[in-house]
Amino acid sequence: MTQVNMLEAKTDLSKLVRMLETKQEDIIYLARNGTAVVQMTLIPEKPAGKRIGVAEGKFKVPEEFHLWDKEVEEMFGGEI
């Protein structure tokens, strides 16, 4: 844990972020008048994860699907 004042944080922001990215620090506190008011941490990475695919194989796109565009266009007076 590191605590820095606001002025130091302004001038050394890149250095502070690098400390978090390189795991030198887990949390950095920014202080005003010696009292911590802000906590800086890295945003956790989202796992890539696999999609569930519960509907896989349950729906088939009809062969004439692309023809429906013209039908819908005509419903709206010839322009979409």
XYZ file of N, CA and C in Angstrom:
240
model
N 0.843 -1.179 0.000
C 0.000 0.000 0.000
C 0.883 1.234 0.000
N 0.558 2.154 -0.898
C 1.256 3.426 -0.992
C 0.238 4.536 -0.856
N 0.635 5.605 -0.178
C -0.228 6.780 -0.065
C 0.555 7.978 -0.571
N -0.050 8.729 -1.492
C 0.588 9.928 -2.034
C -0.384 11.089 -1.957
N 0.170 12.310 -1.903
C -0.717 13.473 -1.871
C -1.163 13.822 -3.284
N -2.133 14.685 -3.415
C -2.731 15.016 -4.713
C -1.698 15.593 -5.684
N -0.848 16.481 -5.227
C 0.145 17.093 -6.105
C 1.095 16.036 -6.667
N 1.550 15.132 -5.817
C 2.424 14.056 -6.277
C 1.688 13.156 -7.277
N 0.428 12.889 -7.018
C -0.356 12.047 -7.927
C -0.492 12.711 -9.293
N -0.671 14.033 -9.308
C -0.782 14.750 -10.577
C 0.507 14.640 -11.381
N 1.622 14.829 -10.722
C 2.892 14.839 -11.446
C 3.389 13.434 -11.779
N 3.033 12.430 -10.977
C 3.561 11.069 -11.157
C 2.483 10.046 -11.492
N 1.406 10.480 -12.139
C 0.304 9.557 -12.413
C 0.765 8.343 -13.214
N 1.542 8.554 -14.259
C 2.014 7.426 -15.077
C 2.821 6.448 -14.240
N 3.673 6.972 -13.371
C 4.494 6.121 -12.494
C 3.605 5.308 -11.552
N 2.575 5.931 -11.005
C 1.674 5.240 -10.086
C 0.910 4.128 -10.798
N 0.442 4.414 -12.004
C -0.277 3.400 -12.781
C 0.654 2.237 -13.109
N 1.884 2.546 -13.488
C 2.862 1.495 -13.796
C 3.111 0.619 -12.567
N 3.155 1.227 -11.377
C 3.341 0.454 -10.147
C 2.212 -0.554 -9.961
N 0.997 -0.148 -10.299
C -0.145 -1.065 -10.207
C -0.046 -2.156 -11.267
N 0.281 -1.762 -12.495
C 0.354 -2.726 -13.595
C 1.446 -3.770 -13.388
N 2.551 -3.370 -12.787
C 3.661 -4.303 -12.567
C 3.550 -5.025 -11.234
N 2.438 -4.829 -10.553
C 2.152 -5.506 -9.279
C 3.109 -5.108 -8.154
N 3.768 -3.948 -8.303
C 4.577 -3.439 -7.193
C 3.666 -3.019 -6.046
N 2.468 -2.573 -6.413
C 1.458 -2.181 -5.430
C 0.111 -2.742 -5.866
N -0.717 -3.105 -4.886
C -2.079 -3.543 -5.174
C -3.051 -2.369 -5.118
N -2.789 -1.462 -4.178
C -3.662 -0.307 -3.945
C -2.784 0.912 -3.732
N -3.197 2.039 -4.311
C -2.539 3.316 -4.056
C -3.610 4.273 -3.570
N -3.365 4.898 -2.429
C -4.301 5.855 -1.862
C -3.843 7.264 -2.203
N -4.778 8.102 -2.628
C -4.502 9.514 -2.862
C -5.053 10.284 -1.675
N -4.194 11.151 -1.130
C -4.564 11.846 0.110
C -4.694 13.344 -0.098
N -5.578 13.935 0.666
C -5.722 15.387 0.740
C -5.504 15.763 2.198
N -4.537 16.622 2.425
C -4.182 17.045 3.785
C -3.871 15.850 4.680
N -3.199 14.843 4.117
C -2.781 13.683 4.894
C -3.850 12.629 5.116
N -5.064 12.872 4.614
C -6.155 11.913 4.779
C -6.485 11.280 3.432
N -6.455 9.962 3.365
C -6.758 9.255 2.123
C -8.207 9.490 1.730
N -8.398 9.896 0.467
C -9.756 10.164 -0.019
C -10.100 9.351 -1.273
N -9.073 8.835 -1.967
C -9.296 8.076 -3.190
C -8.431 6.835 -3.169
N -8.971 5.757 -3.682
C -8.237 4.501 -3.763
C -8.075 4.132 -5.235
N -6.842 3.919 -5.678
C -6.579 3.494 -7.062
C -6.254 2.015 -7.074
N -6.921 1.282 -7.954
C -6.625 -0.136 -8.155
C -6.764 -0.427 -9.646
N -6.246 -1.566 -10.068
C -6.438 -1.984 -11.451
C -7.855 -2.492 -11.639
N -8.380 -2.313 -12.827
C -9.672 -2.896 -13.169
C -9.411 -4.369 -13.458
N -10.129 -5.270 -12.808
C -9.881 -6.698 -13.043
C -10.203 -7.083 -14.481
N -9.380 -7.961 -15.040
C -9.623 -8.440 -16.397
C -10.813 -9.378 -16.397
N -11.638 -9.242 -17.423
C -12.782 -10.136 -17.565
C -12.299 -11.426 -18.210
N -12.685 -12.549 -17.677
C -12.310 -13.807 -18.329
C -12.979 -13.908 -19.694
N -12.251 -14.453 -20.655
C -12.778 -14.575 -22.012
C -14.065 -15.387 -22.007
N -14.052 -16.479 -21.298
C -15.253 -17.291 -21.143
C -15.821 -17.801 -22.454
N -16.548 -18.854 -22.368
C -17.188 -19.445 -23.530
C -18.679 -19.166 -23.439
N -19.263 -18.852 -24.571
C -20.708 -18.640 -24.594
C -21.409 -19.957 -24.313
N -22.527 -19.880 -23.668
C -23.251 -21.078 -23.268
C -23.803 -21.827 -24.474
N -24.401 -21.127 -25.412
C -24.909 -21.764 -26.615
C -26.130 -22.634 -26.386
N -27.048 -22.197 -25.536
C -28.224 -23.023 -25.228
C -29.152 -23.193 -26.424
N -29.099 -22.272 -27.394
C -29.984 -22.373 -28.552
C -29.274 -22.966 -29.769
N -28.043 -23.392 -29.593
C -27.286 -23.936 -30.716
C -28.028 -25.122 -31.338
N -28.235 -25.042 -32.660
C -28.900 -26.122 -33.384
C -30.411 -26.100 -33.284
N -30.989 -25.157 -32.547
C -32.443 -25.106 -32.358
C -33.126 -24.193 -33.367
N -32.357 -23.357 -34.052
C -32.932 -22.405 -34.990
C -32.154 -22.471 -36.294
N -32.896 -22.510 -37.386
C -32.263 -22.532 -38.699
C -32.750 -21.311 -39.469
N -31.823 -20.552 -40.030
C -32.177 -19.386 -40.825
C -32.731 -19.885 -42.154
N -33.951 -19.463 -42.491
C -34.559 -19.918 -43.742
C -33.742 -19.457 -44.955
N -33.769 -20.262 -46.017
C -33.039 -19.954 -47.252
C -33.474 -18.608 -47.839
N -34.772 -18.313 -47.755
C -35.296 -17.094 -48.376
C -35.232 -15.870 -47.448
N -34.486 -15.955 -46.394
C -34.418 -14.871 -45.409
C -34.051 -13.537 -46.049
N -33.079 -13.530 -46.950
C -32.636 -12.291 -47.588
C -33.741 -11.655 -48.446
N -34.704 -12.444 -48.905
C -35.802 -11.916 -49.710
C -36.783 -11.112 -48.874
N -36.813 -11.342 -47.596
C -37.736 -10.630 -46.712
C -37.409 -9.148 -46.635
N -36.174 -8.770 -46.912
C -35.805 -7.357 -46.894
C -36.692 -6.559 -47.853
N -36.905 -7.094 -49.054
C -37.727 -6.417 -50.060
C -39.174 -6.320 -49.580
N -39.666 -7.387 -48.975
C -41.044 -7.399 -48.466
C -41.232 -6.344 -47.376
N -40.288 -6.250 -46.474
C -40.368 -5.253 -45.395
C -40.253 -3.854 -45.974
N -39.375 -3.676 -46.949
C -39.207 -2.373 -47.592
C -40.525 -1.916 -48.209
N -41.234 -2.829 -48.864
C -42.519 -2.482 -49.482
C -43.548 -2.105 -48.436
N -43.513 -2.717 -47.256
C -44.439 -2.365 -46.192
C -44.259 -0.929 -45.724
N -43.034 -0.418 -45.874
C -42.729 0.934 -45.425
C -42.718 1.923 -46.600
N -43.435 1.609 -47.645
C -43.581 2.522 -48.757
C -42.401 2.546 -49.710
N -41.628 1.516 -49.729
C -40.541 1.420 -50.704
C -39.184 1.863 -50.200
N -39.109 2.433 -48.996
C -37.801 2.834 -48.453
C -37.729 2.494 -46.979
N -36.586 1.950 -46.606
C -36.366 1.655 -45.187
C -35.436 2.705 -44.638
